[in-house]
DNA sequence: ATTCGAATGTAATAAAATGACATAAAAACG
DNA sequence: CGTTTTTATGTCATTTTATTACATTCGAAT
């Protein structure tokens, strides 16, 4: 855990002098990591061994080791705990807060992912006869994005954000079809019904959604992003970014699995859009 | 700059013994930060002052200071320099590489952004009579996403990924219209033409695109993400994520600017989708 | 009020880092 | 090709820094 947060959290478990040390560090972490133990002791108005004991209490080997941990926690982007945007933030402030919280969220998502499940999902996708991506509302753009990526593999792939089309597509389904359903909450009724319908028609259902949600229960394979969406007054932001990155991961896994043969396909698609470009075209998507 | 990368880059500027130190550190940075100077000297098979001199050469005050820098650079997500996916990566490997490179990319984007321009863009958006988001190909999902966000503000907003619709929409435009064009390269011909057309019809054109691109030249305001897209054989991934986060930033700026009054609107939209959900509905998007 | 135990500080010790100097290696020059 | 000069490296002494052992103080409990 972030050392700085750890200190903050344990403030009341410290003794009087140790708290002085804690406060001196919190007041200026940057000073702390560049001070000797003697210097920090003077700043905190305690003795040197007290500082040392403080460090040990935080599960470090001693003062130098503690400085290392602290330095790392300072480097970690989010120096202070609360990164929520508030009313009177200026452009500078809210821009970096949003970027930082998105990064933190991706980091959390990364750590919470089960790579075995990802591998399974890639397995299933590579063997699919046809792949469909469905999402509603905010998740529909994630589905579109997935379409845009998978379509380059030159395999049958579709994407609908219209519930009627989704239903029809499911009904016409058959074994070998893979349906990828995207929903952050996993509680969107129509989508849960789609999952049922798809399975009744022998399709394989992969869900990008929350664990233990109704949608998860109806799916064959669940890729959950343990992103505790900050239920602030704004809208789902980070969670969706994490979904997109997960799509990137699946796409990459797919590409690797299919091997060199399929990489040629990508090149062909890219070449195809080349002449709709101005010169100096470096080959990626529009 | 990242200390580890710095060492790697300057490998050939070091002297023979110093290179030994560099290699010992690169071989196991984790060991390095937990060693004393004596220990590291022994590992690298050099004398202690050599290690010290090595540290100074990297613009640090000495060995302890160097360890601090190194520790920070190790904490920064990208422990090793080359984070590109390669053929024989397993799920574990490519998953974390993609997440990490996305995070690194967001960090770069964050640092490269001009918050003054963001503020201007928010200004323009709040004063718009009508906002349109246009993108083609991979960027169309970004446009969709923007639509999904801005539509909640209860203002006239549209989004087309069809070039004909985009043209028509521009032709019907008038002063007070704001067109947001999204293109990573800024070299997609049709979109550049749209920019021209829009301006001829007195619309204000905001471009999310590369600096100094044809599209940038045709726009009133350019928000550029200095994301040097890794032109590997895969597809644009990180750059698009950065665009999405930028949309998040604009949305947030918009919300803050409009103040409390408009936040009620958001609540109403959320309430509106509530009954299409299963119980335990926490109010965010689908 | 007294005693016990925890918390803190003092001073000695050990460890680590740095500086000064000497030597060895390499480069430049005749 | 040898000599000189420069640069790089190592040895050893010094200083700084961290840690340990022990003494003292403070505060709570009896």
PDB file of N, CA and C (backbone and C1' of nucleotides) in Angstrom, chain A residues 14-22 25 37 40-42 44-58 63, chain C residues 7-11, chain D residues 19-22:
ATOM      1  N   UNK A  14      -0.060   5.600  16.627  1.00  0.00           N
ATOM      2  CA  UNK A  14       1.297   5.977  17.014  1.00  0.00           C
ATOM      3  C   UNK A  14       1.327   6.592  18.405  1.00  0.00           C
ATOM      4  N   UNK A  15       2.483   6.555  18.992  1.00  0.00           N
ATOM      5  CA  UNK A  15       2.658   7.229  20.284  1.00  0.00           C
ATOM      6  C   UNK A  15       2.909   8.714  20.023  1.00  0.00           C
ATOM      7  N   UNK A  16       2.966   9.437  21.088  1.00  0.00           N
ATOM      8  CA  UNK A  16       3.074  10.890  21.006  1.00  0.00           C
ATOM      9  C   UNK A  16       4.242  11.332  20.108  1.00  0.00           C
ATOM     10  N   UNK A  17       5.416  10.820  20.427  1.00  0.00           N
ATOM     11  CA  UNK A  17       6.592  11.244  19.658  1.00  0.00           C
ATOM     12  C   UNK A  17       6.557  10.710  18.241  1.00  0.00           C
ATOM     13  N   UNK A  18       6.071   9.508  18.113  1.00  0.00           N
ATOM     14  CA  UNK A  18       5.994   8.943  16.782  1.00  0.00           C
ATOM     15  C   UNK A  18       5.037   9.743  15.897  1.00  0.00           C
ATOM     16  N   UNK A  19       4.002  10.238  16.516  1.00  0.00           N
ATOM     17  CA  UNK A  19       3.082  11.049  15.731  1.00  0.00           C
ATOM     18  C   UNK A  19       3.746  12.322  15.246  1.00  0.00           C
ATOM     19  N   UNK A  20       4.606  12.855  16.101  1.00  0.00           N
ATOM     20  CA  UNK A  20       5.360  14.043  15.674  1.00  0.00           C
ATOM     21  C   UNK A  20       6.132  13.733  14.400  1.00  0.00           C
ATOM     22  N   UNK A  21       6.741  12.569  14.392  1.00  0.00           N
ATOM     23  CA  UNK A  21       7.495  12.164  13.202  1.00  0.00           C
ATOM     24  C   UNK A  21       6.562  12.060  12.002  1.00  0.00           C
ATOM     25  N   UNK A  22       5.443  11.381  12.219  1.00  0.00           N
ATOM     26  CA  UNK A  22       4.470  11.202  11.143  1.00  0.00           C
ATOM     27  C   UNK A  22       4.041  12.545  10.576  1.00  0.00           C
ATOM     28  N   UNK A  25       6.630  14.224   8.487  1.00  0.00           N
ATOM     29  CA  UNK A  25       6.737  13.599   7.162  1.00  0.00           C
ATOM     30  C   UNK A  25       5.571  14.005   6.273  1.00  0.00           C
ATOM     31  N   UNK A  37      18.546  10.897   9.032  1.00  0.00           N
ATOM     32  CA  UNK A  37      17.711  10.617  10.194  1.00  0.00           C
ATOM     33  C   UNK A  37      17.883  11.707  11.242  1.00  0.00           C
ATOM     34  N   UNK A  40      15.776  14.798  10.154  1.00  0.00           N
ATOM     35  CA  UNK A  40      14.346  14.590  10.336  1.00  0.00           C
ATOM     36  C   UNK A  40      13.979  14.593  11.818  1.00  0.00           C
ATOM     37  N   UNK A  41      14.859  14.017  12.626  1.00  0.00           N
ATOM     38  CA  UNK A  41      14.620  14.001  14.066  1.00  0.00           C
ATOM     39  C   UNK A  41      14.533  15.429  14.594  1.00  0.00           C
ATOM     40  N   UNK A  42      15.402  16.280  14.090  1.00  0.00           N
ATOM     41  CA  UNK A  42      15.412  17.670  14.538  1.00  0.00           C
ATOM     42  C   UNK A  42      14.118  18.360  14.119  1.00  0.00           C
ATOM     43  N   UNK A  44      11.235  17.043  13.519  1.00  0.00           N
ATOM     44  CA  UNK A  44      10.091  16.512  14.262  1.00  0.00           C
ATOM     45  C   UNK A  44      10.245  16.758  15.765  1.00  0.00           C
ATOM     46  N   UNK A  45      11.409  17.266  16.147  1.00  0.00           N
ATOM     47  CA  UNK A  45      11.701  17.534  17.555  1.00  0.00           C
ATOM     48  C   UNK A  45      11.625  16.287  18.417  1.00  0.00           C
ATOM     49  N   UNK A  46      12.255  15.263  17.911  1.00  0.00           N
ATOM     50  CA  UNK A  46      12.362  14.019  18.679  1.00  0.00           C
ATOM     51  C   UNK A  46      13.797  13.506  18.530  1.00  0.00           C
ATOM     52  N   UNK A  47      14.089  12.403  19.168  1.00  0.00           N
ATOM     53  CA  UNK A  47      15.437  11.854  19.066  1.00  0.00           C
ATOM     54  C   UNK A  47      15.538  10.942  17.850  1.00  0.00           C
ATOM     55  N   UNK A  48      16.759  10.656  17.472  1.00  0.00           N
ATOM     56  CA  UNK A  48      16.964   9.845  16.286  1.00  0.00           C
ATOM     57  C   UNK A  48      16.396   8.426  16.414  1.00  0.00           C
ATOM     58  N   UNK A  49      16.622   7.766  17.522  1.00  0.00           N
ATOM     59  CA  UNK A  49      16.062   6.411  17.623  1.00  0.00           C
ATOM     60  C   UNK A  49      14.541   6.394  17.515  1.00  0.00           C
ATOM     61  N   UNK A  50      13.918   7.466  17.927  1.00  0.00           N
ATOM     62  CA  UNK A  50      12.460   7.519  17.803  1.00  0.00           C
ATOM     63  C   UNK A  50      12.054   7.434  16.329  1.00  0.00           C
ATOM     64  N   UNK A  51      12.791   8.171  15.525  1.00  0.00           N
ATOM     65  CA  UNK A  51      12.508   8.129  14.092  1.00  0.00           C
ATOM     66  C   UNK A  51      12.706   6.701  13.581  1.00  0.00           C
ATOM     67  N   UNK A  52      13.774   6.106  14.043  1.00  0.00           N
ATOM     68  CA  UNK A  52      14.069   4.746  13.617  1.00  0.00           C
ATOM     69  C   UNK A  52      12.953   3.788  14.025  1.00  0.00           C
ATOM     70  N   UNK A  53      12.520   3.915  15.248  1.00  0.00           N
ATOM     71  CA  UNK A  53      11.435   3.043  15.728  1.00  0.00           C
ATOM     72  C   UNK A  53      10.170   3.265  14.907  1.00  0.00           C
ATOM     73  N   UNK A  54       9.926   4.518  14.590  1.00  0.00           N
ATOM     74  CA  UNK A  54       8.771   4.847  13.754  1.00  0.00           C
ATOM     75  C   UNK A  54       8.830   4.084  12.427  1.00  0.00           C
ATOM     76  N   UNK A  55      10.009   4.070  11.852  1.00  0.00           N
ATOM     77  CA  UNK A  55      10.167   3.380  10.570  1.00  0.00           C
ATOM     78  C   UNK A  55       9.881   1.887  10.709  1.00  0.00           C
ATOM     79  N   UNK A  56      10.385   1.320  11.773  1.00  0.00           N
ATOM     80  CA  UNK A  56      10.189  -0.116  11.982  1.00  0.00           C
ATOM     81  C   UNK A  56       8.712  -0.449  12.176  1.00  0.00           C
ATOM     82  N   UNK A  57       8.039   0.469  12.835  1.00  0.00           N
ATOM     83  CA  UNK A  57       6.613   0.231  13.080  1.00  0.00           C
ATOM     84  C   UNK A  57       5.850   0.129  11.755  1.00  0.00           C
ATOM     85  N   UNK A  58       6.387   0.751  10.722  1.00  0.00           N
ATOM     86  CA  UNK A  58       5.728   0.685   9.415  1.00  0.00           C
ATOM     87  C   UNK A  58       6.296  -0.445   8.556  1.00  0.00           C
ATOM     88  N   UNK A  63      15.534   3.206   8.757  1.00  0.00           N
ATOM     89  CA  UNK A  63      15.295   4.498   8.134  1.00  0.00           C
ATOM     90  C   UNK A  63      15.584   4.534   6.632  1.00  0.00           C
TER      91      UNK A  63
ATOM     92  P    DA C   7       4.313   2.127  24.177  1.00  0.00           P
ATOM     93  O5'  DA C   7       5.156   3.453  24.388  1.00  0.00           O
ATOM     94  C5'  DA C   7       4.585   4.509  25.157  1.00  0.00           C
ATOM     95  C4'  DA C   7       5.629   5.575  25.353  1.00  0.00           C
ATOM     96  C3'  DA C   7       6.362   6.012  24.084  1.00  0.00           C
ATOM     97  O3'  DA C   7       6.331   7.416  24.045  1.00  0.00           O
ATOM     98  C1'  DA C   7       7.924   5.477  25.762  1.00  0.00           C
ATOM     99  P    DT C   8       6.761   8.200  22.783  1.00  0.00           P
ATOM    100  O5'  DT C   8       8.247   8.618  23.163  1.00  0.00           O
ATOM    101  C5'  DT C   8       8.438   9.601  24.180  1.00  0.00           C
ATOM    102  C4'  DT C   8       9.889   9.669  24.564  1.00  0.00           C
ATOM    103  C3'  DT C   8      10.852  10.024  23.445  1.00  0.00           C
ATOM    104  O3'  DT C   8      11.228  11.386  23.608  1.00  0.00           O
ATOM    105  C1'  DT C   8      11.739   8.395  24.947  1.00  0.00           C
ATOM    106  P    DG C   9      12.212  12.099  22.628  1.00  0.00           P
ATOM    107  O5'  DG C   9      13.595  11.900  23.412  1.00  0.00           O
ATOM    108  C5'  DG C   9      13.683  12.350  24.759  1.00  0.00           C
ATOM    109  C4'  DG C   9      14.998  11.918  25.362  1.00  0.00           C
ATOM    110  C3'  DG C   9      16.240  12.322  24.564  1.00  0.00           C
ATOM    111  O3'  DG C   9      17.173  12.945  25.436  1.00  0.00           O
ATOM    112  C1'  DG C   9      16.299  10.004  25.029  1.00  0.00           C
ATOM    113  P    DT C  10      18.421  13.674  24.885  1.00  0.00           P
ATOM    114  O5'  DT C  10      19.629  12.762  25.387  1.00  0.00           O
ATOM    115  C5'  DT C  10      19.698  12.335  26.745  1.00  0.00           C
ATOM    116  C4'  DT C  10      20.910  11.441  26.926  1.00  0.00           C
ATOM    117  C3'  DT C  10      22.165  11.880  26.177  1.00  0.00           C
ATOM    118  O3'  DT C  10      23.279  11.786  27.051  1.00  0.00           O
ATOM    119  C1'  DT C  10      21.625   9.644  25.612  1.00  0.00           C
ATOM    120  P    DA C  11      24.661  12.382  26.659  1.00  0.00           P
ATOM    121  O5'  DA C  11      25.453  11.048  26.327  1.00  0.00           O
ATOM    122  C5'  DA C  11      25.348   9.933  27.218  1.00  0.00           C
ATOM    123  C4'  DA C  11      25.959   8.705  26.558  1.00  0.00           C
ATOM    124  C3'  DA C  11      27.225   8.984  25.750  1.00  0.00           C
ATOM    125  O3'  DA C  11      28.104   7.892  25.917  1.00  0.00           O
ATOM    126  C1'  DA C  11      25.692   7.934  24.371  1.00  0.00           C
TER     127       DA C  11
ATOM    128  P    DT D  19      18.927   2.228  10.371  1.00  0.00           P
ATOM    129  O5'  DT D  19      19.582   1.618  11.676  1.00  0.00           O
ATOM    130  C5'  DT D  19      20.678   0.724  11.535  1.00  0.00           C
ATOM    131  C4'  DT D  19      21.237   0.370  12.894  1.00  0.00           C
ATOM    132  C3'  DT D  19      20.212  -0.159  13.890  1.00  0.00           C
ATOM    133  O3'  DT D  19      20.641  -1.448  14.281  1.00  0.00           O
ATOM    134  C1'  DT D  19      21.620   1.461  14.898  1.00  0.00           C
ATOM    135  P    DT D  20      19.589  -2.420  15.057  1.00  0.00           P
ATOM    136  O5'  DT D  20      20.354  -2.623  16.432  1.00  0.00           O
ATOM    137  C5'  DT D  20      21.782  -2.770  16.436  1.00  0.00           C
ATOM    138  C4'  DT D  20      22.316  -2.490  17.830  1.00  0.00           C
ATOM    139  C3'  DT D  20      21.465  -3.044  18.960  1.00  0.00           C
ATOM    140  O3'  DT D  20      22.271  -3.887  19.766  1.00  0.00           O
ATOM    141  C1'  DT D  20      22.045  -0.785  19.387  1.00  0.00           C
ATOM    142  P    DA D  21      21.596  -4.770  20.933  1.00  0.00           P
ATOM    143  O5'  DA D  21      22.149  -4.037  22.235  1.00  0.00           O
ATOM    144  C5'  DA D  21      23.451  -3.445  22.207  1.00  0.00           C
ATOM    145  C4'  DA D  21      23.672  -2.669  23.497  1.00  0.00           C
ATOM    146  C3'  DA D  21      22.913  -3.202  24.708  1.00  0.00           C
ATOM    147  O3'  DA D  21      23.759  -3.104  25.845  1.00  0.00           O
ATOM    148  C1'  DA D  21      22.262  -0.967  24.315  1.00  0.00           C
ATOM    149  P    DC D  22      23.244  -3.628  27.287  1.00  0.00           P
ATOM    150  O5'  DC D  22      22.891  -2.273  28.044  1.00  0.00           O
ATOM    151  C5'  DC D  22      23.878  -1.225  28.099  1.00  0.00           C
ATOM    152  C4'  DC D  22      23.203   0.066  28.524  1.00  0.00           C
ATOM    153  C3'  DC D  22      22.387  -0.032  29.825  1.00  0.00           C
ATOM    154  O3'  DC D  22      22.866   0.956  30.716  1.00  0.00           O
ATOM    155  C1'  DC D  22      21.192   1.122  28.172  1.00  0.00           C
TER     156       DC D  22
END
